Short mmCIF file of C-alpha atoms in Angstrom, two decimals:
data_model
loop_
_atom_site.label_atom_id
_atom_site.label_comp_id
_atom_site.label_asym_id
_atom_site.label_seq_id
_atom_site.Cartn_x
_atom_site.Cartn_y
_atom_site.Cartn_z
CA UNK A 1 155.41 72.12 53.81
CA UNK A 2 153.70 75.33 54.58
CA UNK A 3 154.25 78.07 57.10
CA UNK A 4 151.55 76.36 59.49
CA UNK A 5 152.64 72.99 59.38
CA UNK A 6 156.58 74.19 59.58
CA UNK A 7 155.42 76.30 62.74
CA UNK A 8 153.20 72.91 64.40
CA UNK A 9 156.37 71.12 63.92
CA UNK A 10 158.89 73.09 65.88
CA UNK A 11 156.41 73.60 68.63
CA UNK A 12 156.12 69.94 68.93
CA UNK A 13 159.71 69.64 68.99
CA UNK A 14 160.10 72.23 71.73
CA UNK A 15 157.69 70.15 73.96
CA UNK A 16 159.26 67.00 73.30
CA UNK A 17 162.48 68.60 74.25
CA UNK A 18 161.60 70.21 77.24
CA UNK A 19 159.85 66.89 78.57
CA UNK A 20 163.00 64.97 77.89
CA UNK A 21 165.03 67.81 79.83
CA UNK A 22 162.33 67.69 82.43
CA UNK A 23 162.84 63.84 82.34
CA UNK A 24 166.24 63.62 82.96
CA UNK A 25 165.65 66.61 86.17
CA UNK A 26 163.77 63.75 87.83
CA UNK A 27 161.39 66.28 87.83
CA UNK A 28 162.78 68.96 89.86
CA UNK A 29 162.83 72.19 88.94
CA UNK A 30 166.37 74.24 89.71
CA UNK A 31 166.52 76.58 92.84
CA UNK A 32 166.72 79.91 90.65
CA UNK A 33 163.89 79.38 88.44
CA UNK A 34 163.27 77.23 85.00
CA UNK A 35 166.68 78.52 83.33
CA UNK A 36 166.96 77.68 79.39
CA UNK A 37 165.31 74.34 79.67
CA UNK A 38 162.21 76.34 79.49
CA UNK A 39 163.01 79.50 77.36
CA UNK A 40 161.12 78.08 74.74
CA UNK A 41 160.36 81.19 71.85
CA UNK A 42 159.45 81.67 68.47
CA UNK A 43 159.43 84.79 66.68
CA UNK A 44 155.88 86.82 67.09
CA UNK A 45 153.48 85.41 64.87
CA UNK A 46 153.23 88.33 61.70
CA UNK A 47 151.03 91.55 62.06
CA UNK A 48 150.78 94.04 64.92
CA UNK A 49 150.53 93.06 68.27
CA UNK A 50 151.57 95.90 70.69
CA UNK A 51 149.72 97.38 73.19
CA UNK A 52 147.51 99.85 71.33
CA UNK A 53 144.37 101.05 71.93
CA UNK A 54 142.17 100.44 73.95
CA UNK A 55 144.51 99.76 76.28
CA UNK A 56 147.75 102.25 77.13
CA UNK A 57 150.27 101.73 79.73
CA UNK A 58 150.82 104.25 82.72
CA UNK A 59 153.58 105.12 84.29
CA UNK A 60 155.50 102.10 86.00
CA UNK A 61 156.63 101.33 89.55
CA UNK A 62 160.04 101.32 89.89
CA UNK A 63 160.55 98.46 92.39
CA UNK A 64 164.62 98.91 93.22
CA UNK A 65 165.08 95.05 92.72
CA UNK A 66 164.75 92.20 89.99
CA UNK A 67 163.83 89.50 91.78
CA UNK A 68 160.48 89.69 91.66
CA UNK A 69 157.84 86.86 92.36
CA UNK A 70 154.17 87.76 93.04
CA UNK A 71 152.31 90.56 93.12
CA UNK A 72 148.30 90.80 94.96
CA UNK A 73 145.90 93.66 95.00
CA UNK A 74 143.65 93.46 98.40
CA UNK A 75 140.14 94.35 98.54
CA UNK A 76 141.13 97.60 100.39
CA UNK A 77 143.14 98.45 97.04
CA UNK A 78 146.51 97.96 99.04
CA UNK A 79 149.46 96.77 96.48
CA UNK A 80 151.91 94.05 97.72
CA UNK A 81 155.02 92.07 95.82
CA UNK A 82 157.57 89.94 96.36
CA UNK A 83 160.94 90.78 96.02
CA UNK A 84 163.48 88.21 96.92
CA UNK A 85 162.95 87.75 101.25
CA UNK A 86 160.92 91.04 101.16
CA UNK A 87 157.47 91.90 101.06
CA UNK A 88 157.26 95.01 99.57
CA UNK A 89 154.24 97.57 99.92
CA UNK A 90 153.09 100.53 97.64
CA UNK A 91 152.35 103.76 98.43
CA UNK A 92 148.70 104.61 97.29
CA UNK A 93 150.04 107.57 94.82
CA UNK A 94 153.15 105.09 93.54
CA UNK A 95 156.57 103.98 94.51
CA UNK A 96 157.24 101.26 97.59
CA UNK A 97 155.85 102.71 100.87
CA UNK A 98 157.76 100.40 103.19
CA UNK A 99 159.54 96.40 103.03
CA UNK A 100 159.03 94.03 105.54
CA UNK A 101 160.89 90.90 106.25
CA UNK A 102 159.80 87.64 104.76
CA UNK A 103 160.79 84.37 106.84
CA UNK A 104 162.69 83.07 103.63
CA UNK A 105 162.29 83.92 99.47
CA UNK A 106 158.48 83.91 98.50
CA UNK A 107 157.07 82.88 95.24
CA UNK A 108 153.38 83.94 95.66
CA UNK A 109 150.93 85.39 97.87
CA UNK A 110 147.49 86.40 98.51
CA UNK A 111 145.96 89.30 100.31
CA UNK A 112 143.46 89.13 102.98
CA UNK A 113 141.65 92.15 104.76
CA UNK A 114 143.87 90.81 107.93
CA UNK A 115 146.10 88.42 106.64
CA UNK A 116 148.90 88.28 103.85
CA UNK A 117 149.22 84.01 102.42
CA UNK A 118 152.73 84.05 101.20
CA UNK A 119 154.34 80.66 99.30
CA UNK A 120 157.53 79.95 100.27
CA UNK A 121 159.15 77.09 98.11
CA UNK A 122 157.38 73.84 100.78
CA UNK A 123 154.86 75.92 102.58
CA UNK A 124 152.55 78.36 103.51
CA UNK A 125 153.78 81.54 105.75
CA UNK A 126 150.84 83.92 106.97
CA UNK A 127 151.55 87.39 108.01
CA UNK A 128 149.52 90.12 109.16
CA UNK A 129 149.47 93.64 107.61
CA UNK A 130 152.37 94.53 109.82
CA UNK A 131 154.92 92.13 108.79
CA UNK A 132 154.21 89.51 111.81
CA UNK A 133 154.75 86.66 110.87
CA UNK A 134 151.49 84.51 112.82
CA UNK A 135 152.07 81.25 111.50
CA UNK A 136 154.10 79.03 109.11
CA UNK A 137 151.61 76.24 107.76
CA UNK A 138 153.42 72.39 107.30
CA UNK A 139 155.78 71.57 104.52
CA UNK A 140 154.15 70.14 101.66
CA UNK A 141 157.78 67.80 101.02
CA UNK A 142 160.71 68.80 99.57
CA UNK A 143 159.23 68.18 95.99
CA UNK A 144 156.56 71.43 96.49
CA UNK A 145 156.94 74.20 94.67
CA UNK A 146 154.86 76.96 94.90
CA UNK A 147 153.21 79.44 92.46
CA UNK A 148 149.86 80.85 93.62
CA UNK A 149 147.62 81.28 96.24
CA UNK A 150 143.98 82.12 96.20
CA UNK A 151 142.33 82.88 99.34
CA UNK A 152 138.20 83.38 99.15
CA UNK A 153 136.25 83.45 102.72
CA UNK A 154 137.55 80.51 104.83
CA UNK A 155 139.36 78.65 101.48
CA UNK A 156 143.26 78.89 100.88
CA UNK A 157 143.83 77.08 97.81
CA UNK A 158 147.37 76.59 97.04
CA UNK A 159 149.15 75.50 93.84
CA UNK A 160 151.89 73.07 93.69
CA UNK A 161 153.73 72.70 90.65
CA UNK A 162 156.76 70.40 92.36
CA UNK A 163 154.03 68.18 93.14
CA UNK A 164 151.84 68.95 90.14
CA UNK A 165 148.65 69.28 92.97
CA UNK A 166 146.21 72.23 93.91
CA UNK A 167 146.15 71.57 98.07
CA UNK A 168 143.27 73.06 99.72
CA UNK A 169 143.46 74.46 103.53
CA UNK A 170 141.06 76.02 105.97
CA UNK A 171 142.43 79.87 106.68
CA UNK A 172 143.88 78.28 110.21
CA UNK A 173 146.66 76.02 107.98
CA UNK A 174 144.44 72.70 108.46
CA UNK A 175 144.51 70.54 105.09
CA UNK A 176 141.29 69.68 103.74
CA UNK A 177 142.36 68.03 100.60
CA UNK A 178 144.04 67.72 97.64
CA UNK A 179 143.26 67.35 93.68
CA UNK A 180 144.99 66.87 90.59
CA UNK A 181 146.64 63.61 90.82
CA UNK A 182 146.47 61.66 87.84
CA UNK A 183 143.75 59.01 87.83
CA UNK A 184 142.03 57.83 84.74
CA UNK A 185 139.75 55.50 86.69
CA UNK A 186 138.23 58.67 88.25
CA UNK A 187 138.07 60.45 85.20
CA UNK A 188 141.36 62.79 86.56
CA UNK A 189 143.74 63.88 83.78
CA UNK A 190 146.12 65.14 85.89
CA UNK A 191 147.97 68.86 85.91
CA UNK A 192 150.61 69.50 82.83
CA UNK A 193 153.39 70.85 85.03
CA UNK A 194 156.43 71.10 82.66
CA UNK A 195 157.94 74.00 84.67
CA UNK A 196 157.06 76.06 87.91
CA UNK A 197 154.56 78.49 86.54
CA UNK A 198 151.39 76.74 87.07
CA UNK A 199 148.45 79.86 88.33
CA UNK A 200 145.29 79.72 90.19
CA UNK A 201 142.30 82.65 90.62
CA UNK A 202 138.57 82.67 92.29
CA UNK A 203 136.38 84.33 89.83
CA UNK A 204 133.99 87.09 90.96
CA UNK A 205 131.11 84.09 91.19
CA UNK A 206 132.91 82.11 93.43
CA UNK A 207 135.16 79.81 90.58
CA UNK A 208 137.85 78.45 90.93
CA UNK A 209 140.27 78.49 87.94
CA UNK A 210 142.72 76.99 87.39
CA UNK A 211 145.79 77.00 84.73
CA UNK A 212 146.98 73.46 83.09
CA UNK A 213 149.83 74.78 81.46
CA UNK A 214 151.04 72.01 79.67
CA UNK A 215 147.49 71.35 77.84
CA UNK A 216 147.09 74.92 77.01
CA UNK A 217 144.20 75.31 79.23
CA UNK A 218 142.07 77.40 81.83
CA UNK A 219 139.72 74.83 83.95
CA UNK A 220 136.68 75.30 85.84
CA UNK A 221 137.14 73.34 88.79
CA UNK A 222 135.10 72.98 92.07
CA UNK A 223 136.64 72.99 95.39
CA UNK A 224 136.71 69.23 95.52
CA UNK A 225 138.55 69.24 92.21
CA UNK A 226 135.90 68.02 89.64
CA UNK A 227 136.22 69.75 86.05
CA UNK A 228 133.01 71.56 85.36
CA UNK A 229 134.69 73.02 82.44
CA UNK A 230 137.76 74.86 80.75
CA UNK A 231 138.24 77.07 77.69
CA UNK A 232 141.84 77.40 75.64
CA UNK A 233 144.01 76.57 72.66
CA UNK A 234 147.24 75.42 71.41
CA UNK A 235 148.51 78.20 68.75
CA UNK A 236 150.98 80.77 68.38
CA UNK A 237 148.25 82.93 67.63
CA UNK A 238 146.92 85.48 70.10
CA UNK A 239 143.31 83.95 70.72
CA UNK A 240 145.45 80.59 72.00
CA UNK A 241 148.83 79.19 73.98
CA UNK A 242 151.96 78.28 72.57
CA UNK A 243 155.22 76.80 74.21
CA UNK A 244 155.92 74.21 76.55
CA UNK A 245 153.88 75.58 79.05
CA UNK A 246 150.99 78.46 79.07
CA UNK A 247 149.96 80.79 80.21
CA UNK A 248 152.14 80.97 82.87
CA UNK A 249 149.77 83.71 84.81
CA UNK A 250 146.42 84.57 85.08
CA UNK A 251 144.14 87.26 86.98
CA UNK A 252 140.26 87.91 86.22
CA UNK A 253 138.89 91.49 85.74
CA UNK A 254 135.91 92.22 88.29
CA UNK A 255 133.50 91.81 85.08
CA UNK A 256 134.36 88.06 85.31
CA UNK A 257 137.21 88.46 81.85
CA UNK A 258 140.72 87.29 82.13
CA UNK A 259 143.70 88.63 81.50
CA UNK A 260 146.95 86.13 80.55
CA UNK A 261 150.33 86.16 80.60
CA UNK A 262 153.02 84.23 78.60
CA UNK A 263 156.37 83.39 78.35
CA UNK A 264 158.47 82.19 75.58
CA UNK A 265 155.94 84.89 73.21
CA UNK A 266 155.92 87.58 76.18
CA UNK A 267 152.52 89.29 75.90
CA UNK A 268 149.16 89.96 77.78
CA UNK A 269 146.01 89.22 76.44
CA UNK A 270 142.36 89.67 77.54
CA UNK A 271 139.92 86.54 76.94
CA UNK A 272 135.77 86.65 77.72
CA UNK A 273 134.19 85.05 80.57
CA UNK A 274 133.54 81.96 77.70
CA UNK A 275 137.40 82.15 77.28
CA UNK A 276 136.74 83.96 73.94
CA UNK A 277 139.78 86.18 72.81
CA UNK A 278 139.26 89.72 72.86
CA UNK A 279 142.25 91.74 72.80
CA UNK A 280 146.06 92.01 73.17
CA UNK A 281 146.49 94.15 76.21
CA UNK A 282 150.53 94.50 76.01
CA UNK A 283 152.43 92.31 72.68
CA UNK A 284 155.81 91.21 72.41
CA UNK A 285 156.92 94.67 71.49
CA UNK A 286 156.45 96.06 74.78
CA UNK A 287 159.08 93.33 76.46
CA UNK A 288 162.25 91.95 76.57
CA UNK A 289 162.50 89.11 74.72
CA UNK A 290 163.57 86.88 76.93
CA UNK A 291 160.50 88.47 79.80
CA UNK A 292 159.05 85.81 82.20
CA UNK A 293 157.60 85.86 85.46
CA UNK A 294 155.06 88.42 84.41
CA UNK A 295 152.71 87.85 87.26
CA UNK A 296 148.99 89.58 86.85
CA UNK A 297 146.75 91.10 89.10
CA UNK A 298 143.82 93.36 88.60
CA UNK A 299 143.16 96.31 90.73
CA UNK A 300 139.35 97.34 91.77
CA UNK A 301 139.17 99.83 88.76
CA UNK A 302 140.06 97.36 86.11
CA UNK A 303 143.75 98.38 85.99
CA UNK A 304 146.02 95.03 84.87
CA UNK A 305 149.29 95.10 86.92
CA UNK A 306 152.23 93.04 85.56
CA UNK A 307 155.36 92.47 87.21
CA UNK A 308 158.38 92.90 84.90
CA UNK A 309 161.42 91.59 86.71
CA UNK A 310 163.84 92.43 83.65
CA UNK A 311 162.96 96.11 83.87
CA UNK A 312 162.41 95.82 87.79
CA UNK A 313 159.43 97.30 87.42
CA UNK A 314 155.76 97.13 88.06
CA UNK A 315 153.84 98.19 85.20
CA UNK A 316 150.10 98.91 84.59
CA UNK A 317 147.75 99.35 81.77
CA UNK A 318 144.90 100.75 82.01
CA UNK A 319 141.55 100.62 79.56
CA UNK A 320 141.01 103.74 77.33
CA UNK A 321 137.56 105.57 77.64
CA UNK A 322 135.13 103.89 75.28
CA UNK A 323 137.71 101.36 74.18
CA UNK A 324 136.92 98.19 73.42
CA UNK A 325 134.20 95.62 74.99
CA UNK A 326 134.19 92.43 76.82
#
């Protein structure tokens, strides 16, 4: 059996074993996080992956806490993350300008220009700038989870990976819909949901992506949930997705790329508006083995922002002068 064929088979494995884990859960994931059912990791495939040129990493954020959820860049360039029941904002020159109180632990958010969309574990809590809280949407049942928010003009499109459903509200907490549920008649597969990391983005056109994590893949989706198309692999390769579930983030550059996040193989890596691979932004070597929760956003000058709760730190990299190309 060759080194391919060896390295197909324990992935397989690793899926079938965290299904049957995931099976015997009932489907709930645990109130801290995935814990080892989803640790899933190989050693790096061989040759270099760090974070070389043309991307080098800045000096971090030091955040004063590891439990870290979310982070969002707003139009206006302001810098928020979750830490814990906090909402924690930067200071435009670095470090945390001031924390405000969060009406229980977060898991995501969204920035708008007057409102901050924050995911608790069942619902939706909106906040303004201040720390306000102005409403707290319905509970979404005690199977919710979740992971991301994407907010674009009057849209708030919510992920659920408890539920294994993308919910779509109007910015004033009424629900509009909901996609994802499996359906074969309809010609809906149905979200891959193995394990709460399960990431949604608008692209600069107006898309709306968003990650199957269990198939490996990035759709295209409009907002009534038709697939208009998706891009991605299965391989422990950069240029694809390996593990039980990836990738478990995702944020798109304002040139329309998209930057990734893993776990189990913790990099980030840079794909083309087709979905084409074009880089490794930040390989294994430049986390802790055992990193997850690396949640991605992109700041207005290109800058890729990854939260690191093992090093309780917020870390960006930033594109070298006349490196590389999308």
């Amino acid at each position: 059996m060759g080194r391919s064929e060896r390295r197909a088979g324990i992935l397989a494995a690793a899926i079938l074993v965290a299904g049957g884990l995931l099976a015997l859960s009932g489907g709930r994931f645990p109130a801290k996080g995935p814990g080892e059912a989803f640790s899933y990791r190989l050693d790096p495939p061989e040759g270099p992956s760090p974070g070389s040129p043309p991307w080098r990493e800045l000096a971090p954020v030091a955040l004063g806490s590891r439990d870290l959820q979310g982070v969002a860049v707003a139009a206006d360039g302001a810098v928020a993350i979750i830490a814990g029941s906090e909402l924690a904002w930067l200071a435009p020159g670095g470090g945390v300008a001031r924390r405000v109180p969060l009406p229980g632990p977060g898991f995501c958010l969204a920035l708008a220009a007057d409102r901050v969309f924050v995911g608790l574990r069942d619902r939706v809590a909106v906040l303004d700038r201040d720390g306000a809280v102005a409403a707290s949407w319905e509970s979404l049942g005690e199977r919710a989870w979740l992971t991301s928010i994407a907010v674009r003009g009057q849209d708030v499109l919510v992920a659920d990976a408890g539920n294994r459903l993308v919910w779509r509200f109007d910015r004033g907490g009424r629900l509009l819909g909901f996609f994802g549920r499996r359906d074969p008649a309809a010609g809906e597969e149905g979200f891959v949901v193995p394990s709460p990391y399960f990431d949604l983005a608008f692209d600069p056109a107006g898309g709306l992506r968003v990650v199957n994590p269990g198939e490996h893949r990035v759709q295209l989706r409009g907002l009534d949930g038709r697939v208009v198309s998706a891009w991605g692999e299965t391989s422990l390769g950069p240029e694809g997705f390996s593990g039980c579930c990836n990738p478990s983030h995702l944020a798109i550059l304002p040139d329309g790329s998209f930057a990734t996040s893993e776990k189990g193989i913790p990099r980030v890596t840079l794909y083309g508006r087709d979905g084409r691979f074009l880089e490794v932004v930040a390989g294994p070597a430049s986390f802790a083995p055992l990193a997850i929760d690396l949640d991605l956003a992109v700041d207005a000058r290109g800058r890729i922002l990854v939260l690191d709760p093992l090093r309780g730190e917020l870390r960006v990299f930033a594109r070298e002068v006349g490196g590389g190309g999308k």
